[in-house]
Amino acid sequence: MQEEPWQLAWTTYRALRLTLDAKVAHDLEAETGLSMADFEVLAETDGVLRDPAEHCVRVNALAVRMRWSTSRLSRQLGRMQQRGLITREACELDGRGDDVVLTKAGRRAIDKAMQVHAALVRTRFADLLSDDQVATFANLCGLLLDRSAASGDARHRTARKGVAPGQRSSP
């Protein structure tokens, strides 16, 4: 029995995503010592903190932005704190939650890892396609994300904006 075109597209997409994610994660850890989870937390935290309007990153807001559960993020932050990549401090605004702060070691690690990650993505993905193919792929992914958001997936819509359902947009 032959697969339907949508089944072939889905299974090929899954195989591609799993394969590329695994290879990039393996190479990133080999070159930087950071796991992909470390990298994702540092990159997201760094991205927020580079905005001059942001002075802190709340743990719960970071979990929403990353589409992770708060408990998963808290466990990851604990491991990263033990290694000196981040610290957690009581929020100055209301004291009800923790803020994530990059340490100097964390800043150095993400600065290096961003360069390594970009090179890995170019080597394992972008360089294997033409510019037109990259643009087409990006357009298709954007279309699927937009249609997923339009179909009523409230978690997806708010996560793309970085705000959890029922949460205010500012800390």
mmCIF file of C-alpha atoms in Angstrom:
data_model
loop_
_atom_site.group_PDB
_atom_site.id
_atom_site.type_symbol
_atom_site.label_atom_id
_atom_site.label_comp_id
_atom_site.label_asym_id
_atom_site.label_seq_id
_atom_site.Cartn_x
_atom_site.Cartn_y
_atom_site.Cartn_z
ATOM 1 C CA MET A 1 0.000 0.000 0.000
ATOM 2 C CA GLN A 2 1.400 3.346 -1.074
ATOM 3 C CA GLU A 3 1.481 6.293 1.311
ATOM 4 C CA GLU A 4 -0.724 9.261 0.642
ATOM 5 C CA PRO A 5 1.246 12.400 -0.299
ATOM 6 C CA TRP A 6 0.447 14.031 3.055
ATOM 7 C CA GLN A 7 1.694 10.911 4.900
ATOM 8 C CA LEU A 8 4.935 10.923 2.949
ATOM 9 C CA ALA A 9 5.378 14.653 3.614
ATOM 10 C CA TRP A 10 4.755 14.158 7.331
ATOM 11 C CA THR A 11 7.043 11.150 7.789
ATOM 12 C CA THR A 12 9.780 12.823 5.745
ATOM 13 C CA TYR A 13 9.450 16.027 7.778
ATOM 14 C CA ARG A 14 9.652 14.052 11.051
ATOM 15 C CA ALA A 15 12.718 12.114 9.894
ATOM 16 C CA LEU A 16 14.388 15.332 8.735
ATOM 17 C CA ARG A 17 13.641 17.181 11.971
ATOM 18 C CA LEU A 18 14.791 14.343 14.195
ATOM 19 C CA THR A 19 17.951 13.725 12.167
ATOM 20 C CA LEU A 20 18.986 17.377 11.880
ATOM 21 C CA ASP A 21 18.151 18.124 15.514
ATOM 22 C CA ALA A 22 20.233 15.141 16.680
ATOM 23 C CA LYS A 23 23.225 15.977 14.486
ATOM 24 C CA VAL A 24 23.253 19.670 15.381
ATOM 25 C CA ALA A 25 22.803 18.864 19.084
ATOM 26 C CA HIS A 26 25.649 16.315 19.019
ATOM 27 C CA ASP A 27 28.030 18.652 17.201
ATOM 28 C CA LEU A 28 27.074 21.648 19.358
ATOM 29 C CA GLU A 29 27.763 19.730 22.557
ATOM 30 C CA ALA A 30 31.055 18.389 21.177
ATOM 31 C CA GLU A 31 32.252 21.883 20.244
ATOM 32 C CA THR A 32 30.874 23.943 23.144
ATOM 33 C CA GLY A 33 30.047 21.582 25.999
ATOM 34 C CA LEU A 34 26.447 22.833 25.972
ATOM 35 C CA SER A 35 23.511 20.510 25.537
ATOM 36 C CA MET A 36 20.765 21.653 23.174
ATOM 37 C CA ALA A 37 18.602 22.370 26.227
ATOM 38 C CA ASP A 38 21.388 24.567 27.674
ATOM 39 C CA PHE A 39 21.698 26.356 24.351
ATOM 40 C CA GLU A 40 17.961 26.951 24.011
ATOM 41 C CA VAL A 41 17.652 28.404 27.519
ATOM 42 C CA LEU A 42 20.726 30.615 27.135
ATOM 43 C CA ALA A 43 19.707 31.795 23.653
ATOM 44 C CA GLU A 44 16.149 32.639 24.682
ATOM 45 C CA THR A 45 17.284 34.389 27.860
ATOM 46 C CA ASP A 46 19.959 36.308 25.964
ATOM 47 C CA GLY A 47 17.440 37.314 23.300
ATOM 48 C CA VAL A 48 15.094 38.807 25.881
ATOM 49 C CA LEU A 49 17.857 40.575 27.804
ATOM 50 C CA ARG A 50 19.248 42.224 24.676
ATOM 51 C CA ASP A 51 16.008 44.219 24.451
ATOM 52 C CA PRO A 52 16.777 47.498 26.286
ATOM 53 C CA ALA A 53 13.226 47.555 27.674
ATOM 54 C CA GLU A 54 13.772 44.243 29.494
ATOM 55 C CA HIS A 55 15.727 44.093 32.726
ATOM 56 C CA CYS A 56 14.810 40.597 33.806
ATOM 57 C CA VAL A 57 13.416 37.318 32.515
ATOM 58 C CA ARG A 58 10.756 35.685 34.664
ATOM 59 C CA VAL A 59 11.002 31.905 34.850
ATOM 60 C CA ASN A 60 7.315 31.417 33.994
ATOM 61 C CA ALA A 61 7.462 33.813 31.027
ATOM 62 C CA LEU A 62 10.611 32.079 29.772
ATOM 63 C CA ALA A 63 8.839 28.704 29.990
ATOM 64 C CA VAL A 64 5.986 30.040 27.866
ATOM 65 C CA ARG A 65 8.333 31.568 25.291
ATOM 66 C CA MET A 66 10.179 28.256 25.020
ATOM 67 C CA ARG A 67 6.986 26.153 25.013
ATOM 68 C CA TRP A 68 8.342 24.200 28.001
ATOM 69 C CA SER A 69 6.580 23.338 31.246
ATOM 70 C CA THR A 70 7.692 25.418 34.212
ATOM 71 C CA SER A 71 8.859 22.273 36.008
ATOM 72 C CA ARG A 72 10.997 21.184 33.039
ATOM 73 C CA LEU A 73 12.552 24.630 32.829
ATOM 74 C CA SER A 74 13.146 24.769 36.588
ATOM 75 C CA ARG A 75 15.017 21.461 36.503
ATOM 76 C CA GLN A 76 17.096 22.654 33.550
ATOM 77 C CA LEU A 77 17.829 25.968 35.266
ATOM 78 C CA GLY A 78 18.966 24.092 38.373
ATOM 79 C CA ARG A 79 21.499 22.104 36.336
ATOM 80 C CA MET A 80 22.693 25.255 34.600
ATOM 81 C CA GLN A 81 22.970 27.141 37.876
ATOM 82 C CA GLN A 82 25.153 24.367 39.321
ATOM 83 C CA ARG A 83 27.479 24.815 36.342
ATOM 84 C CA GLY A 84 27.613 28.595 36.792
ATOM 85 C CA LEU A 85 25.814 29.523 33.539
ATOM 86 C CA ILE A 86 22.852 31.321 35.136
ATOM 87 C CA THR A 87 21.599 32.510 38.501
ATOM 88 C CA ARG A 88 18.045 32.792 39.749
ATOM 89 C CA GLU A 89 17.075 35.808 41.793
ATOM 90 C CA ALA A 90 13.839 36.838 43.455
ATOM 91 C CA CYS A 91 11.932 39.196 41.175
ATOM 92 C CA GLU A 92 12.431 42.790 42.255
ATOM 93 C CA LEU A 93 9.010 43.838 40.947
ATOM 94 C CA ASP A 94 6.801 41.678 43.132
ATOM 95 C CA GLY A 95 8.927 39.017 44.833
ATOM 96 C CA ARG A 96 6.495 36.267 43.742
ATOM 97 C CA GLY A 97 8.712 34.626 41.155
ATOM 98 C CA ASP A 98 12.283 34.158 40.092
ATOM 99 C CA ASP A 99 14.200 35.982 37.414
ATOM 100 C CA VAL A 100 16.828 34.264 35.302
ATOM 101 C CA VAL A 101 20.142 36.096 35.003
ATOM 102 C CA LEU A 102 23.034 35.109 32.754
ATOM 103 C CA THR A 103 26.388 34.926 34.505
ATOM 104 C CA LYS A 104 29.600 36.028 32.799
ATOM 105 C CA ALA A 105 30.294 32.359 32.075
ATOM 106 C CA GLY A 106 26.805 32.001 30.628
ATOM 107 C CA ARG A 107 27.300 35.076 28.440
ATOM 108 C CA ARG A 108 30.622 33.739 27.132
ATOM 109 C CA ALA A 109 29.082 30.318 26.530
ATOM 110 C CA ILE A 110 26.117 31.630 24.535
ATOM 111 C CA ASP A 111 28.235 34.054 22.521
ATOM 112 C CA LYS A 112 30.457 31.167 21.388
ATOM 113 C CA ALA A 113 27.573 28.719 20.983
ATOM 114 C CA MET A 114 25.558 31.107 18.784
ATOM 115 C CA GLN A 115 28.428 31.234 16.289
ATOM 116 C CA VAL A 116 28.920 27.464 16.384
ATOM 117 C CA HIS A 117 25.176 26.808 16.080
ATOM 118 C CA ALA A 118 24.837 29.146 13.092
ATOM 119 C CA ALA A 119 27.735 27.416 11.336
ATOM 120 C CA LEU A 120 26.236 23.992 12.041
ATOM 121 C CA VAL A 121 22.819 25.000 10.708
ATOM 122 C CA ARG A 122 24.424 26.430 7.582
ATOM 123 C CA THR A 123 26.521 23.280 7.039
ATOM 124 C CA ARG A 124 23.825 20.719 7.807
ATOM 125 C CA PHE A 125 20.839 22.581 6.319
ATOM 126 C CA ALA A 126 21.150 25.840 4.406
ATOM 127 C CA ASP A 127 24.247 24.970 2.355
ATOM 128 C CA LEU A 128 22.508 21.822 1.068
ATOM 129 C CA LEU A 129 19.749 23.886 -0.578
ATOM 130 C CA SER A 130 19.603 26.668 -3.123
ATOM 131 C CA ASP A 131 18.595 30.150 -2.007
ATOM 132 C CA ASP A 132 15.201 29.619 -3.675
ATOM 133 C CA GLN A 133 14.714 26.318 -1.840
ATOM 134 C CA VAL A 134 15.568 27.929 1.494
ATOM 135 C CA ALA A 135 13.070 30.727 0.794
ATOM 136 C CA THR A 136 10.381 28.225 -0.225
ATOM 137 C CA PHE A 137 11.004 26.143 2.897
ATOM 138 C CA ALA A 138 10.800 29.234 5.107
ATOM 139 C CA ASN A 139 7.584 30.331 3.418
ATOM 140 C CA LEU A 140 5.991 26.895 3.861
ATOM 141 C CA CYS A 141 6.972 26.751 7.534
ATOM 142 C CA GLY A 142 5.596 30.252 8.103
ATOM 143 C CA LEU A 143 2.362 29.337 6.345
ATOM 144 C CA LEU A 144 1.931 26.230 8.510
ATOM 145 C CA LEU A 145 2.649 28.198 11.697
ATOM 146 C CA ASP A 146 0.176 30.901 10.737
ATOM 147 C CA ARG A 147 -2.528 28.393 9.821
ATOM 148 C CA SER A 148 -1.935 26.493 13.041
ATOM 149 C CA ALA A 149 -2.394 29.723 14.988
ATOM 150 C CA ALA A 150 -5.504 30.654 12.987
ATOM 151 C CA SER A 151 -7.077 27.252 13.617
ATOM 152 C CA GLY A 152 -7.640 28.105 17.259
ATOM 153 C CA ASP A 153 -4.480 26.805 18.875
ATOM 154 C CA ALA A 154 -4.410 29.447 21.624
ATOM 155 C CA ARG A 155 -1.273 28.036 23.236
ATOM 156 C CA HIS A 156 0.608 28.375 19.950
ATOM 157 C CA ARG A 157 -0.594 31.941 19.353
ATOM 158 C CA THR A 158 0.359 33.142 22.805
ATOM 159 C CA ALA A 159 3.654 31.249 22.833
ATOM 160 C CA ARG A 160 4.705 32.941 19.594
ATOM 161 C CA LYS A 161 3.995 36.269 21.263
ATOM 162 C CA GLY A 162 5.758 35.162 24.461
ATOM 163 C CA VAL A 163 2.718 35.591 26.704
ATOM 164 C CA ALA A 164 0.899 32.781 28.478
ATOM 165 C CA PRO A 165 -2.910 32.663 28.367
ATOM 166 C CA GLY A 166 -4.200 34.837 31.198
ATOM 167 C CA GLN A 167 -0.789 36.392 31.825
ATOM 168 C CA ARG A 168 -0.100 40.102 31.497
ATOM 169 C CA SER A 169 2.389 41.012 28.790
ATOM 170 C CA SER A 170 4.670 42.814 31.243
ATOM 171 C CA PRO A 171 6.100 41.297 34.445
#
